[in-house]
Short mmCIF file of C-alpha atoms in Angstrom, two decimals:
data_model
loop_
_atom_site.label_atom_id
_atom_site.label_comp_id
_atom_site.label_asym_id
_atom_site.label_seq_id
_atom_site.Cartn_x
_atom_site.Cartn_y
_atom_site.Cartn_z
CA MET A 1 3.78 82.41 -20.72
CA ARG A 2 5.01 85.38 -18.77
CA GLY A 3 2.17 85.37 -16.26
CA ARG A 4 2.88 81.80 -15.19
CA ARG A 5 6.53 82.49 -14.67
CA GLY A 6 5.55 85.00 -12.04
CA GLN A 7 6.77 88.08 -13.83
CA GLN A 8 4.37 90.90 -13.07
CA HIS A 9 3.41 92.73 -16.23
CA THR A 10 4.30 96.41 -16.48
CA ASP A 11 3.73 98.80 -19.34
CA THR A 12 6.93 100.73 -19.89
CA ARG A 13 5.35 102.96 -22.53
CA LEU A 14 2.84 104.72 -20.32
CA GLY A 15 2.86 108.39 -21.15
CA PRO A 16 0.28 111.17 -21.29
CA LEU A 17 -3.17 109.81 -22.04
CA MET A 18 -4.00 110.58 -25.63
CA PRO A 19 -7.60 111.57 -26.25
CA PRO A 20 -10.30 110.00 -26.33
CA MET A 21 -11.08 110.87 -22.72
CA PRO A 22 -12.16 114.46 -22.01
CA CYS A 23 -10.97 116.45 -19.04
CA GLY A 24 -12.21 115.16 -15.73
CA TYR A 25 -11.67 111.44 -16.19
CA VAL A 26 -10.95 109.23 -13.17
CA LYS A 27 -9.21 105.88 -12.80
CA GLU A 28 -11.41 102.78 -12.89
CA ASN A 29 -10.49 99.50 -11.23
CA TRP A 30 -12.74 96.88 -12.78
CA LEU A 31 -11.28 93.41 -13.38
CA TRP A 32 -12.16 90.29 -15.34
CA GLU A 33 -15.13 88.39 -13.93
CA ALA A 34 -14.02 85.23 -12.13
CA LYS A 35 -17.39 83.56 -11.43
CA ASP A 36 -19.13 83.78 -14.81
CA ARG A 37 -16.55 82.76 -17.41
CA CYS A 38 -15.73 80.03 -19.87
CA PRO A 39 -13.86 77.03 -18.36
CA SER A 40 -11.13 77.49 -20.98
CA VAL A 41 -10.19 80.85 -19.43
CA GLU A 42 -7.59 81.27 -16.69
CA LEU A 43 -7.14 84.55 -14.77
CA CYS A 44 -3.86 85.66 -13.20
CA HIS A 45 -2.27 88.64 -11.44
CA GLY A 46 -5.35 89.70 -9.52
CA ARG A 47 -7.69 89.08 -12.47
CA GLN A 48 -5.84 91.59 -14.65
CA GLU A 49 -4.41 89.01 -17.06
CA VAL A 50 -6.34 86.36 -18.97
CA TYR A 51 -5.01 83.19 -20.60
CA PHE A 52 -7.01 81.09 -23.06
CA HIS A 53 -7.04 77.33 -23.72
CA THR A 54 -4.31 76.37 -21.26
CA ASP A 55 -4.97 72.61 -21.12
CA PRO A 56 -1.74 70.99 -22.43
CA VAL A 57 -3.65 67.98 -23.79
CA LEU A 58 -6.90 69.36 -25.18
CA GLU A 59 -5.51 72.77 -26.09
CA SER A 60 -8.31 74.60 -27.89
CA CYS A 61 -11.61 72.80 -28.42
CA GLY A 62 -13.61 75.87 -29.37
CA THR A 63 -13.90 79.57 -28.61
CA ALA A 64 -13.63 81.08 -25.13
CA GLY A 65 -14.50 84.51 -23.79
CA VAL A 66 -14.56 86.50 -20.58
CA ARG A 67 -16.28 89.74 -19.56
CA GLY A 68 -15.38 92.46 -17.10
CA ASP A 69 -16.99 92.53 -13.66
CA THR A 70 -18.51 95.97 -14.31
CA GLY A 71 -21.01 97.01 -16.96
CA PHE A 72 -21.67 100.54 -18.19
CA LEU A 73 -25.00 102.25 -18.80
CA GLN A 74 -23.83 105.86 -18.78
CA GLY A 75 -20.77 108.03 -19.22
CA GLU A 76 -17.58 107.61 -21.23
CA HIS A 77 -15.13 104.80 -20.55
CA TYR A 78 -11.74 103.95 -21.98
CA TRP A 79 -9.58 100.89 -21.37
CA GLU A 80 -6.60 99.17 -22.96
CA ILE A 81 -5.80 95.52 -23.66
CA GLU A 82 -2.19 94.49 -24.28
CA PHE A 83 -1.38 91.41 -26.34
CA LEU A 84 1.34 89.68 -24.30
CA GLU A 85 1.87 87.19 -27.13
CA PRO A 86 1.39 87.70 -30.89
CA PRO A 87 -2.25 86.96 -31.78
CA SER A 88 -2.85 83.90 -33.91
CA GLY A 89 -5.52 81.42 -34.94
CA LEU A 90 -8.91 82.10 -36.44
CA SER A 91 -9.92 84.80 -33.97
CA VAL A 92 -8.71 86.87 -31.03
CA MET A 93 -11.13 89.69 -30.22
CA VAL A 94 -11.61 92.78 -28.05
CA GLY A 95 -14.94 94.54 -27.54
CA VAL A 96 -18.08 94.86 -25.45
CA GLY A 97 -21.24 92.88 -24.83
CA THR A 98 -24.32 92.60 -22.67
CA SER A 99 -24.71 89.96 -19.96
CA ARG A 100 -26.60 87.90 -22.57
CA ALA A 101 -23.59 87.61 -24.89
CA PRO A 102 -22.24 84.03 -25.02
CA LEU A 103 -18.89 83.32 -23.39
CA CYS A 104 -18.25 79.92 -24.96
CA ALA A 105 -18.57 78.11 -28.25
CA GLY A 106 -17.45 74.53 -27.61
CA ASN A 107 -17.54 71.35 -29.66
CA PHE A 108 -14.69 72.64 -31.81
CA GLN A 109 -16.60 75.71 -32.97
CA TYR A 110 -13.99 78.31 -33.92
CA VAL A 111 -15.92 81.55 -34.37
CA ASN A 112 -15.67 85.31 -33.99
CA LEU A 113 -17.44 85.27 -30.63
CA LEU A 114 -17.76 89.03 -30.08
CA GLY A 115 -20.33 90.09 -32.63
CA LEU A 116 -21.61 86.59 -33.21
CA ASP A 117 -25.09 87.89 -32.38
CA ALA A 118 -26.79 91.18 -31.53
CA GLU A 119 -25.55 91.11 -27.91
CA SER A 120 -21.91 92.01 -28.56
CA TRP A 121 -19.60 94.16 -30.67
CA GLY A 122 -16.01 93.17 -31.38
CA LEU A 123 -12.75 93.83 -33.18
CA SER A 124 -10.68 90.90 -34.48
CA TYR A 125 -6.91 91.06 -34.71
CA LYS A 126 -7.45 90.55 -38.44
CA GLY A 127 -8.84 94.09 -38.59
CA LYS A 128 -12.53 93.24 -38.98
CA ILE A 129 -15.33 94.48 -36.74
CA TRP A 130 -18.25 92.18 -35.98
CA HIS A 131 -21.85 92.62 -34.81
CA GLY A 132 -25.00 90.62 -35.39
CA GLY A 133 -23.07 87.91 -37.23
CA SER A 134 -21.84 90.34 -39.89
CA SER A 135 -18.41 91.86 -40.40
CA GLN A 136 -16.63 94.57 -42.32
CA GLN A 137 -13.01 95.55 -42.73
CA TYR A 138 -12.19 98.32 -40.28
CA ALA A 139 -8.41 98.48 -39.88
CA GLU A 140 -5.18 96.79 -40.88
CA PRO A 141 -4.52 93.45 -39.14
CA PHE A 142 -2.12 93.48 -36.21
CA TYR A 143 0.19 90.60 -35.37
CA GLU A 144 2.80 92.09 -33.04
CA GLU A 145 3.46 91.12 -29.44
CA GLY A 146 2.90 94.12 -27.17
CA THR A 147 0.15 95.69 -29.30
CA LEU A 148 -2.14 97.93 -27.23
CA ILE A 149 -5.78 97.99 -28.26
CA GLY A 150 -7.78 100.80 -26.66
CA VAL A 151 -11.56 100.75 -26.39
CA HIS A 152 -13.52 103.99 -26.07
CA LEU A 153 -17.15 103.43 -25.12
CA ASN A 154 -19.27 106.59 -25.10
CA MET A 155 -22.69 105.70 -23.70
CA GLU A 156 -23.93 109.30 -23.98
CA GLU A 157 -23.48 109.27 -27.77
CA GLY A 158 -23.82 105.51 -28.15
CA THR A 159 -20.48 105.06 -29.94
CA LEU A 160 -17.60 102.59 -29.80
CA THR A 161 -14.15 103.49 -31.12
CA PHE A 162 -10.99 101.38 -31.10
CA TYR A 163 -7.40 102.56 -30.76
CA LYS A 164 -4.14 100.83 -31.70
CA ASP A 165 -1.11 101.90 -29.70
CA ARG A 166 -3.14 104.97 -28.66
CA GLN A 167 -3.87 106.08 -32.20
CA SER A 168 -7.54 106.16 -33.20
CA LEU A 169 -8.71 103.62 -35.76
CA GLY A 170 -11.93 105.57 -36.29
CA LEU A 171 -15.54 105.13 -35.30
CA ALA A 172 -16.53 101.45 -35.28
CA PHE A 173 -20.13 101.31 -34.03
CA THR A 174 -23.03 103.66 -33.27
CA GLY A 175 -26.43 103.28 -31.59
CA LEU A 176 -25.17 101.51 -28.47
CA HIS A 177 -27.19 103.84 -26.22
CA LYS A 178 -30.32 102.11 -27.53
CA VAL A 179 -29.32 98.73 -26.10
CA GLN A 180 -30.86 99.54 -22.67
CA LEU A 181 -28.61 97.00 -20.93
CA PRO A 182 -25.21 97.51 -19.30
CA LEU A 183 -22.31 96.90 -21.68
CA PHE A 184 -19.33 94.97 -20.32
CA PRO A 185 -15.75 94.89 -21.58
CA MET A 186 -15.07 91.53 -23.26
CA VAL A 187 -12.26 89.57 -24.91
CA SER A 188 -12.28 86.18 -26.64
CA SER A 189 -9.95 83.77 -28.41
CA THR A 190 -9.88 80.53 -30.37
CA SER A 191 -6.12 80.10 -30.07
CA PRO A 192 -4.11 78.22 -27.39
CA GLY A 193 -1.61 80.41 -25.59
CA THR A 194 -3.42 83.70 -26.11
CA GLU A 195 -2.38 86.07 -23.30
CA LEU A 196 -4.04 89.45 -22.75
CA ALA A 197 -3.42 92.00 -20.00
CA LEU A 198 -5.59 94.82 -18.72
CA GLY A 199 -3.89 98.18 -18.83
CA LEU A 200 -5.21 101.68 -18.41
CA ARG A 201 -8.87 101.94 -17.30
CA CYS A 202 -10.61 105.27 -16.82
CA GLY A 203 -13.97 106.98 -17.12
CA THR A 204 -15.70 110.30 -16.67
CA LEU A 205 -16.65 111.54 -13.24
CA PRO A 206 -20.20 110.52 -12.30
CA THR A 207 -22.94 113.07 -12.85
CA LEU A 208 -25.42 114.13 -10.17
CA GLU A 209 -27.96 111.75 -11.73
CA GLU A 210 -25.51 108.87 -11.54
CA ARG A 211 -24.68 109.60 -7.91
CA CYS A 212 -28.39 109.71 -7.05
CA LEU A 213 -29.09 106.45 -8.89
CA SER A 214 -26.16 104.78 -7.15
CA THR A 215 -27.41 105.88 -3.72
CA LEU A 216 -30.96 104.70 -4.43
CA ALA A 217 -29.77 101.37 -5.83
CA ARG A 218 -27.71 100.63 -2.73
CA ASN A 219 -30.77 101.16 -0.55
CA LEU A 220 -33.21 99.02 -2.53
CA THR A 221 -33.52 95.57 -0.99
CA GLN A 222 -35.02 94.28 -4.25
CA ARG A 223 -34.67 95.75 -7.73
CA ASP A 224 -38.40 95.49 -8.48
CA TYR A 225 -39.15 97.89 -5.62
CA ALA A 226 -38.04 100.63 -8.01
CA ASP A 227 -41.45 100.32 -9.69
CA LEU A 228 -43.08 101.55 -6.47
CA LEU A 229 -41.14 104.81 -6.39
CA PRO A 230 -42.78 108.06 -7.63
CA LEU A 231 -40.25 108.49 -10.43
CA PRO A 232 -40.49 108.76 -14.24
CA ALA A 233 -40.54 105.39 -16.00
CA VAL A 234 -37.14 105.93 -17.61
CA VAL A 235 -35.57 106.66 -14.21
CA ARG A 236 -37.16 103.54 -12.69
CA TRP A 237 -35.76 101.50 -15.58
CA LYS A 238 -32.26 102.91 -15.05
CA LEU A 239 -32.54 102.21 -11.33
CA LYS A 240 -33.49 98.57 -11.85
CA ASN A 241 -30.49 98.07 -14.14
CA TRP A 242 -28.03 99.99 -12.01
CA LYS A 243 -24.96 98.11 -10.75
CA LYS A 244 -24.77 98.49 -6.97
#
């Protein structure tokens, strides 16, 4: 595994950012969440690389997932996941989910974790997209080491689109703006030796509303105090769900 041999990952193919992002995007620096994750997940290189099922004896005893440390309620966001090893096994997935989405399926349950229920949306390396326990064929499978999967989350339009090697695979999901919970980047795998690396991460510049919500959220000692403010109900809801 390249990460364990101490070789820092670099993407030698970085070039001009292909759309999806509009003009005015900025770099984002979120990482994989270290505290709330499945025990079968190991993070390396400053939480930018994730390794699944690393126990040399048990190997894989189920399905493991991890989410990003930042969730998104507004704006457009784009990030890339590189497959440092060829994907294999029943399922390796990239997608998004709420904080309620499960991160583990133990007891030798090998499942498509992202999209297992209504709390997450995922793309399997076999080319299927999953949500609410249902799937449909979306793209050709991909098996190559070094594959880049891009994720374009547009919370203004409520859409999720995947990219392969910076070429759009087409619209995958709609209606995500109705979720009313922050959506977090997620990955999952059933297969021992799965290695995924975070690449490019960017988003649109915050709007005036977002800057105001961020300032208010930082100054609230308790989230429920938002209900006491003379603001419209929808603004109070956004404030209570805002990530400080």
